[in-house]
mmCIF file of N, CA and C in Angstrom:
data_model
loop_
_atom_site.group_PDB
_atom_site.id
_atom_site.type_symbol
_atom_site.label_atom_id
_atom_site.label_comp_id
_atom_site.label_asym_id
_atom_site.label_seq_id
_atom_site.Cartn_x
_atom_site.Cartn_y
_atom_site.Cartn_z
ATOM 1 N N UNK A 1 5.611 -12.299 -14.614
ATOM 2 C CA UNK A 1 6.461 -11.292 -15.228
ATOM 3 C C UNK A 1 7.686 -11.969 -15.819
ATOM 4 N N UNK A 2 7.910 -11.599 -16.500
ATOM 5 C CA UNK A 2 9.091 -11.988 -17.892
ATOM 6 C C UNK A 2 10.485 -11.062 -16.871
ATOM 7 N N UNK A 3 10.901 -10.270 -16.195
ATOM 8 C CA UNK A 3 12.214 -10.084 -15.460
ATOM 9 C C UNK A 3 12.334 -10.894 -14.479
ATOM 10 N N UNK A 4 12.928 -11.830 -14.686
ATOM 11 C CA UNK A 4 13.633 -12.722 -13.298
ATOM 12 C C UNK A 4 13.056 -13.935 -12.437
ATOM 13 N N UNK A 5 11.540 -13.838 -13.075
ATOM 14 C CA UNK A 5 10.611 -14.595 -12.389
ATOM 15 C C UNK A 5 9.897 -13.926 -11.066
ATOM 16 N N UNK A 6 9.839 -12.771 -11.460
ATOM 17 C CA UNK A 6 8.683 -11.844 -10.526
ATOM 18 C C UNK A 6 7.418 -12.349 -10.518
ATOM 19 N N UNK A 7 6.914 -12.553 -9.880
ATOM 20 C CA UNK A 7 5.212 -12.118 -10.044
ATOM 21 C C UNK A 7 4.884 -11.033 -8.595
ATOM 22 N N UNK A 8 3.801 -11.145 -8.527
ATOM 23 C CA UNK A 8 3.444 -9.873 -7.754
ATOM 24 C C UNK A 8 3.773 -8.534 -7.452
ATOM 25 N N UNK A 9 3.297 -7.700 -8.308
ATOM 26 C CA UNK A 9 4.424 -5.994 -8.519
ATOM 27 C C UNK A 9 3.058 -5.078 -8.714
ATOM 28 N N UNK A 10 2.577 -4.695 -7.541
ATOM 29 C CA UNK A 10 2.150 -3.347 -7.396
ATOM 30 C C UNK A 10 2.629 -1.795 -7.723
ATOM 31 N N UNK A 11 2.247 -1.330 -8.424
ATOM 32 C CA UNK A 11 2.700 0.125 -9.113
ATOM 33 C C UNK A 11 1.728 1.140 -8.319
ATOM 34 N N UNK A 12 2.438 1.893 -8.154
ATOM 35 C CA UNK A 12 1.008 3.306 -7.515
ATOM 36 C C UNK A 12 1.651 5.058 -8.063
ATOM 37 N N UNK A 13 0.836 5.219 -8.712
ATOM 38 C CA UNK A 13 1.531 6.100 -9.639
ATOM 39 C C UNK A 13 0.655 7.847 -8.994
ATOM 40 N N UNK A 14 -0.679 7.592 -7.825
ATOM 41 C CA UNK A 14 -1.182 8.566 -7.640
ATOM 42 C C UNK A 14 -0.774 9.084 -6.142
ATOM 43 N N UNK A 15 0.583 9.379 -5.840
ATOM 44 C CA UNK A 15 0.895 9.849 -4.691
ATOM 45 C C UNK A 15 0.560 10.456 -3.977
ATOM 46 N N UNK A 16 -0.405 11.443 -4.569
ATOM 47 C CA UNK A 16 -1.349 12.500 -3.744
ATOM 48 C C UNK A 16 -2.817 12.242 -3.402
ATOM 49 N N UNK A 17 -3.056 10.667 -3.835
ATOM 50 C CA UNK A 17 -4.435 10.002 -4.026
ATOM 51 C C UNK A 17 -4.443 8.858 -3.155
ATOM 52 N N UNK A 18 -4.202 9.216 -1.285
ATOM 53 C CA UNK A 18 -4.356 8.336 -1.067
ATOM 54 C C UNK A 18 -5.580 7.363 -0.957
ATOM 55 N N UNK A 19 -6.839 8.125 -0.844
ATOM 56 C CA UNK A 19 -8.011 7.599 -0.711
ATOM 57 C C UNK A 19 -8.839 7.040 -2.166
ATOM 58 N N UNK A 20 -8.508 7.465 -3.002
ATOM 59 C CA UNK A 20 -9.198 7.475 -4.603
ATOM 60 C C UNK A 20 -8.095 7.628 -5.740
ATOM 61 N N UNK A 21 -7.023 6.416 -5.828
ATOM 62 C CA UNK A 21 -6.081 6.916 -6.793
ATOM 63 C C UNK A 21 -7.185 6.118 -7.937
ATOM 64 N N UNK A 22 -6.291 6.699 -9.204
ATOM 65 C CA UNK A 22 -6.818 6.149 -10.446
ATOM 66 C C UNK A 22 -5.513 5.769 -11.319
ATOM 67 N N UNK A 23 -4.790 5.884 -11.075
ATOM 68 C CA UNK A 23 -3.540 5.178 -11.807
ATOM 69 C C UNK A 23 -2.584 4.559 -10.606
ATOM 70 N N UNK A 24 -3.567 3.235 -10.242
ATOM 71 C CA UNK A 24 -2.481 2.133 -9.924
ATOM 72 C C UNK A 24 -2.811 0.324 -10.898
ATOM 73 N N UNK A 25 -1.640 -0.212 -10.828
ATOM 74 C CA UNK A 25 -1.703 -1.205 -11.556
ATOM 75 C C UNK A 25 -1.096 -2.261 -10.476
ATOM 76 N N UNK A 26 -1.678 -3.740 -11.066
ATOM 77 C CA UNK A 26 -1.038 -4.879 -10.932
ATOM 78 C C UNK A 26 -0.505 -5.592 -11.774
ATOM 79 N N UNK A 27 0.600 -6.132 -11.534
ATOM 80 C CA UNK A 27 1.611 -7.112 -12.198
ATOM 81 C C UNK A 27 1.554 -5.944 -14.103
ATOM 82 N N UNK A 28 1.484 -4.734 -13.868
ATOM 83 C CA UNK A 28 1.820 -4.231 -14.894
ATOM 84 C C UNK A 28 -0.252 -4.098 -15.917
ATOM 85 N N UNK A 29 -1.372 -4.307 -15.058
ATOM 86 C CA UNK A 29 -2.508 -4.067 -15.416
ATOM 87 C C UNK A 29 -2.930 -3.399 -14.686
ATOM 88 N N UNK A 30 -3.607 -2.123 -15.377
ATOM 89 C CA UNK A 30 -4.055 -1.402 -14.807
ATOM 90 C C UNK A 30 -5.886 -1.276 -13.972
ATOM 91 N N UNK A 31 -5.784 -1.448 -12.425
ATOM 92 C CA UNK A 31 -6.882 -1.727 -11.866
ATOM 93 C C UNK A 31 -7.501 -0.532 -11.641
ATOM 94 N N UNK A 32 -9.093 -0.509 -11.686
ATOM 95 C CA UNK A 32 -10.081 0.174 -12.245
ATOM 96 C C UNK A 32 -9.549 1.192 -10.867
ATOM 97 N N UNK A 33 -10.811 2.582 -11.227
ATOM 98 C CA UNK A 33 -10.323 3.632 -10.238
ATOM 99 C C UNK A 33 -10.984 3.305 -8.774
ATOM 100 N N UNK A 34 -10.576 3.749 -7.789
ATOM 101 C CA UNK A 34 -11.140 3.734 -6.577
ATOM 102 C C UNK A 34 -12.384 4.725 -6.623
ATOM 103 N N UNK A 35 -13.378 3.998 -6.168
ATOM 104 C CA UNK A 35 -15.077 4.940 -6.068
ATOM 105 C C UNK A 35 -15.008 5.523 -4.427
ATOM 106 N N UNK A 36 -15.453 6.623 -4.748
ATOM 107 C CA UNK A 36 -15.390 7.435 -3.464
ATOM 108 C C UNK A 36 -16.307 6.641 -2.076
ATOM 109 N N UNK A 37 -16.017 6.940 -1.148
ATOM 110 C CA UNK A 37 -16.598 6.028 0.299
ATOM 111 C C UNK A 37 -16.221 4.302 0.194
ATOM 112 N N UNK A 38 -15.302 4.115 -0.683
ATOM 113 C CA UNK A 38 -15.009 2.786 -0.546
ATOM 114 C C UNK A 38 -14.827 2.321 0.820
ATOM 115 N N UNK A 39 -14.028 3.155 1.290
ATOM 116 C CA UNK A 39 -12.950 2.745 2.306
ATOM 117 C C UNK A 39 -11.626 2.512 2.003
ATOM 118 N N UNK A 40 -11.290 2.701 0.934
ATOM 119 C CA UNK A 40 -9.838 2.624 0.700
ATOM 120 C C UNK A 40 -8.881 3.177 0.994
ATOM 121 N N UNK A 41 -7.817 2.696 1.242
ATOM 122 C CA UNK A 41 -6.291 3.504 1.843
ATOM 123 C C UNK A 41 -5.357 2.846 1.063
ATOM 124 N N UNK A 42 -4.350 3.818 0.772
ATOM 125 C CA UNK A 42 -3.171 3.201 0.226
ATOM 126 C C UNK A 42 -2.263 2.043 0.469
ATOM 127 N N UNK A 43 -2.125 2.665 2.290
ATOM 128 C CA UNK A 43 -0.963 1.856 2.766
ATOM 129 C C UNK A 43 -1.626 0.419 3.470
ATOM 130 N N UNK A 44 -3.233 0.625 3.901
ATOM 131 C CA UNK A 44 -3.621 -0.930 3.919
ATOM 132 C C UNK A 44 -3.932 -2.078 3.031
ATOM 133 N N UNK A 45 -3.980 -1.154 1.942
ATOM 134 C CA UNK A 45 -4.152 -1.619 0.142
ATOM 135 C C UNK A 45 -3.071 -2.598 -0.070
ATOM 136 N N UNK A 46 -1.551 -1.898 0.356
ATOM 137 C CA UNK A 46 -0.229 -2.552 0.055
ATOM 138 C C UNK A 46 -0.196 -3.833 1.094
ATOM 139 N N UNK A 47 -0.387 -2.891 2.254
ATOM 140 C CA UNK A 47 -0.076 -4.664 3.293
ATOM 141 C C UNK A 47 -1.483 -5.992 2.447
ATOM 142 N N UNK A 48 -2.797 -5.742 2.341
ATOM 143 C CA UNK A 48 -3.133 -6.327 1.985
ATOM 144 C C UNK A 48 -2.560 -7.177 0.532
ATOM 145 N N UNK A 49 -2.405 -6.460 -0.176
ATOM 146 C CA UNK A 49 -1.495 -6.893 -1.624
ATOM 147 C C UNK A 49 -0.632 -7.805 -0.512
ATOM 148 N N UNK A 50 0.478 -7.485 0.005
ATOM 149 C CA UNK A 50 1.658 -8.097 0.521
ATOM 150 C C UNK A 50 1.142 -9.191 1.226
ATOM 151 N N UNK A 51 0.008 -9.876 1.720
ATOM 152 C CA UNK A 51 -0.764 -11.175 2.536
ATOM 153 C C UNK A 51 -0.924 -11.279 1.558
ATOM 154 N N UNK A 52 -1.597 -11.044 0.535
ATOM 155 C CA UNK A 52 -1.948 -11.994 -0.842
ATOM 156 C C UNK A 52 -1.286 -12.820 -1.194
ATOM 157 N N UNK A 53 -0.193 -12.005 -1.359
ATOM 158 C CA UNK A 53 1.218 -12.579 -2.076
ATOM 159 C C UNK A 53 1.584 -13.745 -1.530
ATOM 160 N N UNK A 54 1.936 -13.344 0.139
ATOM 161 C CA UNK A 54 2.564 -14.111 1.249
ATOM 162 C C UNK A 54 1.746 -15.736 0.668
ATOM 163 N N UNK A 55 0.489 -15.125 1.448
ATOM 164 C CA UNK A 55 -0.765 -16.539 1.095
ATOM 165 C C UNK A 55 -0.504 -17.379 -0.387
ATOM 166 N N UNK A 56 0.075 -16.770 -1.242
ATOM 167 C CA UNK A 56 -0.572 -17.276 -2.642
ATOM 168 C C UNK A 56 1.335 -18.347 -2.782
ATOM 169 N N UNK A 57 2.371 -17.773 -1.958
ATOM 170 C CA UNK A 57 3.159 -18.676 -2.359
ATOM 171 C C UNK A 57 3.094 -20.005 -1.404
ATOM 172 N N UNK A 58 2.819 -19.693 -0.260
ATOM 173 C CA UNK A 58 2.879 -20.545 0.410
ATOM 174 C C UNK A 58 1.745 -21.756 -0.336
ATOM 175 N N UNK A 59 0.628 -20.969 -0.689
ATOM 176 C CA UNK A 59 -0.205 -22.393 -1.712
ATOM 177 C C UNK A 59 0.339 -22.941 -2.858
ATOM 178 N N UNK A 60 0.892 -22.566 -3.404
ATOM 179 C CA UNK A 60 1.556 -22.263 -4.810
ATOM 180 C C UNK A 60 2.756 -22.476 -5.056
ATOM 181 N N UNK A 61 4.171 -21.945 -4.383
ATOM 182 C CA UNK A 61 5.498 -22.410 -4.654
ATOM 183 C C UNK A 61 5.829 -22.327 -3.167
ATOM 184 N N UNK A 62 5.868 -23.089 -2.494
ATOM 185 C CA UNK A 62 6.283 -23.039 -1.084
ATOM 186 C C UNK A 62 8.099 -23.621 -1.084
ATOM 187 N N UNK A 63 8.149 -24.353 -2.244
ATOM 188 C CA UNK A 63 9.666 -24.484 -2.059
ATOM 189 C C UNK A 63 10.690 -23.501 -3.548
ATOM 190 N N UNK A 64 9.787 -22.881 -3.297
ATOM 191 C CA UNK A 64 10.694 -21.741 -4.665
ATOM 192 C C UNK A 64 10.832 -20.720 -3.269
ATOM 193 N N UNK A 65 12.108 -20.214 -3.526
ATOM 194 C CA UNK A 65 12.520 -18.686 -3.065
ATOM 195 C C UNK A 65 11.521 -17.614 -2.870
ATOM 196 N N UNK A 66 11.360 -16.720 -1.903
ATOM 197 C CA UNK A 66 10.256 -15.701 -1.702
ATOM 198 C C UNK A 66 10.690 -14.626 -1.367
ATOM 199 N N UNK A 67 10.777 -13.320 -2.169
ATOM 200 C CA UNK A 67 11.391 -12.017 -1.837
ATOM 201 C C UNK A 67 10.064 -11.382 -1.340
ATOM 202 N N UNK A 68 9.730 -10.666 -0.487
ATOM 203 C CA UNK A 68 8.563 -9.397 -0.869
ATOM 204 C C UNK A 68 9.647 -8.029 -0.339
ATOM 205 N N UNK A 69 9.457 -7.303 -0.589
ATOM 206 C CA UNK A 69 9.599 -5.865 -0.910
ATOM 207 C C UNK A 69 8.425 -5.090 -0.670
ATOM 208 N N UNK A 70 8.256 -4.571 0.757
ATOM 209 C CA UNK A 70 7.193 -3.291 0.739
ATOM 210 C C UNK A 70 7.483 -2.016 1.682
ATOM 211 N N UNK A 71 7.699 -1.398 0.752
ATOM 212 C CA UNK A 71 8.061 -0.126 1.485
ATOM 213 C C UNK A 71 6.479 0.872 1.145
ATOM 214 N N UNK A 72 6.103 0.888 2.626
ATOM 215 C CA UNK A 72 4.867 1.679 2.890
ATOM 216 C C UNK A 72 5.584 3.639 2.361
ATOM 217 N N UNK A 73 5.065 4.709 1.842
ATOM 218 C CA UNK A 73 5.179 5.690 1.445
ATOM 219 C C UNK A 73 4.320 6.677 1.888
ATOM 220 N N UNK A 74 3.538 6.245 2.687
ATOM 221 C CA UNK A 74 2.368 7.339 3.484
ATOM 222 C C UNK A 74 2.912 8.325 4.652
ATOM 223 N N UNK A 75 4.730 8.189 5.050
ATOM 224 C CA UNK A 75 5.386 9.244 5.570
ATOM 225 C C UNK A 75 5.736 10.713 4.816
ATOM 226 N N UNK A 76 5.763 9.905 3.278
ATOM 227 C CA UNK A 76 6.169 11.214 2.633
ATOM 228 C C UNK A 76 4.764 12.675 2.509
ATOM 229 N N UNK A 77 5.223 13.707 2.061
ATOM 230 C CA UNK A 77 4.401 14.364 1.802
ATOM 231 C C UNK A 77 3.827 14.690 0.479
ATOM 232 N N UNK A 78 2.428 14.547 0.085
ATOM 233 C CA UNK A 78 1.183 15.213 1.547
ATOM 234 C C UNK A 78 1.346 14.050 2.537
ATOM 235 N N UNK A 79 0.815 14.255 3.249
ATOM 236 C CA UNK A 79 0.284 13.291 4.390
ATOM 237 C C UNK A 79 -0.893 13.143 4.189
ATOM 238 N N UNK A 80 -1.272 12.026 4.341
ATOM 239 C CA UNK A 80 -2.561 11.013 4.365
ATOM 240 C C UNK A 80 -2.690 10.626 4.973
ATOM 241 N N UNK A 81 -3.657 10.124 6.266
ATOM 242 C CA UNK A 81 -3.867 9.422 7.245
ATOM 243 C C UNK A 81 -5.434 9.077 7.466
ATOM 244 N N UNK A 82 -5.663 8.082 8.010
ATOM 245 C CA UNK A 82 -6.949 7.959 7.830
ATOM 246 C C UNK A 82 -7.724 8.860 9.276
ATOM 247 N N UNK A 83 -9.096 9.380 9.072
ATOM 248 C CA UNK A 83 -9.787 10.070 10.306
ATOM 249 C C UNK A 83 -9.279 9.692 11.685
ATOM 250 N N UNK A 84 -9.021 8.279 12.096
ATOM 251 C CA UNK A 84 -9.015 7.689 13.511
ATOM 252 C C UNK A 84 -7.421 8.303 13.748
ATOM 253 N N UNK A 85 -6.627 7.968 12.807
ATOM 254 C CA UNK A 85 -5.263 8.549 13.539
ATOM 255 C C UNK A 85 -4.735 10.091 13.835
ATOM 256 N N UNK A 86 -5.703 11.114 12.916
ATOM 257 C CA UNK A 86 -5.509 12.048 12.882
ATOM 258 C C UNK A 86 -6.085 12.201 14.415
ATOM 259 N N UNK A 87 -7.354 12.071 14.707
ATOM 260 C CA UNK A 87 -8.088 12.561 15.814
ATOM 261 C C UNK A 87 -7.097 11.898 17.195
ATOM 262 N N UNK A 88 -6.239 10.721 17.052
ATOM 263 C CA UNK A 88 -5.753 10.965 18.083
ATOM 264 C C UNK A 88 -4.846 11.553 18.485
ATOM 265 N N UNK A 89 -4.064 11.599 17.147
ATOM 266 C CA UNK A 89 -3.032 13.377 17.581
ATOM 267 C C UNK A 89 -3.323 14.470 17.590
ATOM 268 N N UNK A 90 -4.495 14.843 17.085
ATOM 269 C CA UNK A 90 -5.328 16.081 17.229
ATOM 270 C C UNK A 90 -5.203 17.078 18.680
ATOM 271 N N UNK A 91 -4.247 18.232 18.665
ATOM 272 C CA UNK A 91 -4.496 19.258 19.922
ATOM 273 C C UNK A 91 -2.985 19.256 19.938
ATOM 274 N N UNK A 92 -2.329 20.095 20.835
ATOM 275 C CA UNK A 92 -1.081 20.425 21.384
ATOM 276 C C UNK A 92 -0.328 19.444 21.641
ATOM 277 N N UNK A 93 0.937 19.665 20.883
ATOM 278 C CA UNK A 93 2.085 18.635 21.254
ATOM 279 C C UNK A 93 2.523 18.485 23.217
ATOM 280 N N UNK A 94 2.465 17.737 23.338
ATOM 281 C CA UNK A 94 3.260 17.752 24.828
ATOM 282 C C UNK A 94 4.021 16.810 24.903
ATOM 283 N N UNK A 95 5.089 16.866 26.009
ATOM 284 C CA UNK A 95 6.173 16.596 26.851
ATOM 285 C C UNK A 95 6.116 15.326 27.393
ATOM 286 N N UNK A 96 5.616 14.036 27.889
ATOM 287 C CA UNK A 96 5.719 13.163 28.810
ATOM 288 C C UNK A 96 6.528 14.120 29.941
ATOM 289 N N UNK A 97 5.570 13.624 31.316
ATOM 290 C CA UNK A 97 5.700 13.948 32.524
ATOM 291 C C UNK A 97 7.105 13.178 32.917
ATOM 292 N N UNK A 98 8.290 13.910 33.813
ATOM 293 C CA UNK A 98 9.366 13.478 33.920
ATOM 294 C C UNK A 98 10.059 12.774 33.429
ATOM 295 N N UNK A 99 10.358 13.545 31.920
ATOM 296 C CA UNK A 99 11.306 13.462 30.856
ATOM 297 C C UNK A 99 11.850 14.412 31.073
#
């Protein structure tokens, strides 16, 4: 990237798509749509992106400066979560015993 000497800049433009977005890009190219039953998730999408990165300077510029920036967004609403986490909060909120 031509600002500052960026490289690696994930865009995600389908906020309500966590499983099947179709408008996200890399480094400013836009990557094809997610096919349904992939297995895809947003927010393991990003950490993965973010090891890429990690991995690719340490091969690559290990003595240049290294920012990453990832702020996961799967708190906001809707909520997205994948099957396994839902099912374990699944049923009535409770209390911990002697609290």
């Amino acid at each position: 990237m031509a600002d500052g000497g960026l490289t690696g800049r994930i865009r995600f433009e389908d906020w309500d798509r966590y499983f099947l977005p179709a408008k996200h890009f890399e480094d400013d190219r836009k990557l094809p749509a997610v096919k349904p039953d992939s297995g895809y998730y947003a927010t393991t999408a990003f950490a993965d992106y973010a090891v890429k990165y990690l991995r690719d300077h340490v091969a690559n510029r290990k003595e240049e400066p290294f920012l990453l920036y990832l702020a996961f967004i799967s708190p906001h609403f809707p909520l997205h979560a994948l099957p396994g986490d839902i099912a374990r909060y699944r049923g009535p909120a409770t209390w911990p015993a002697g609290t």
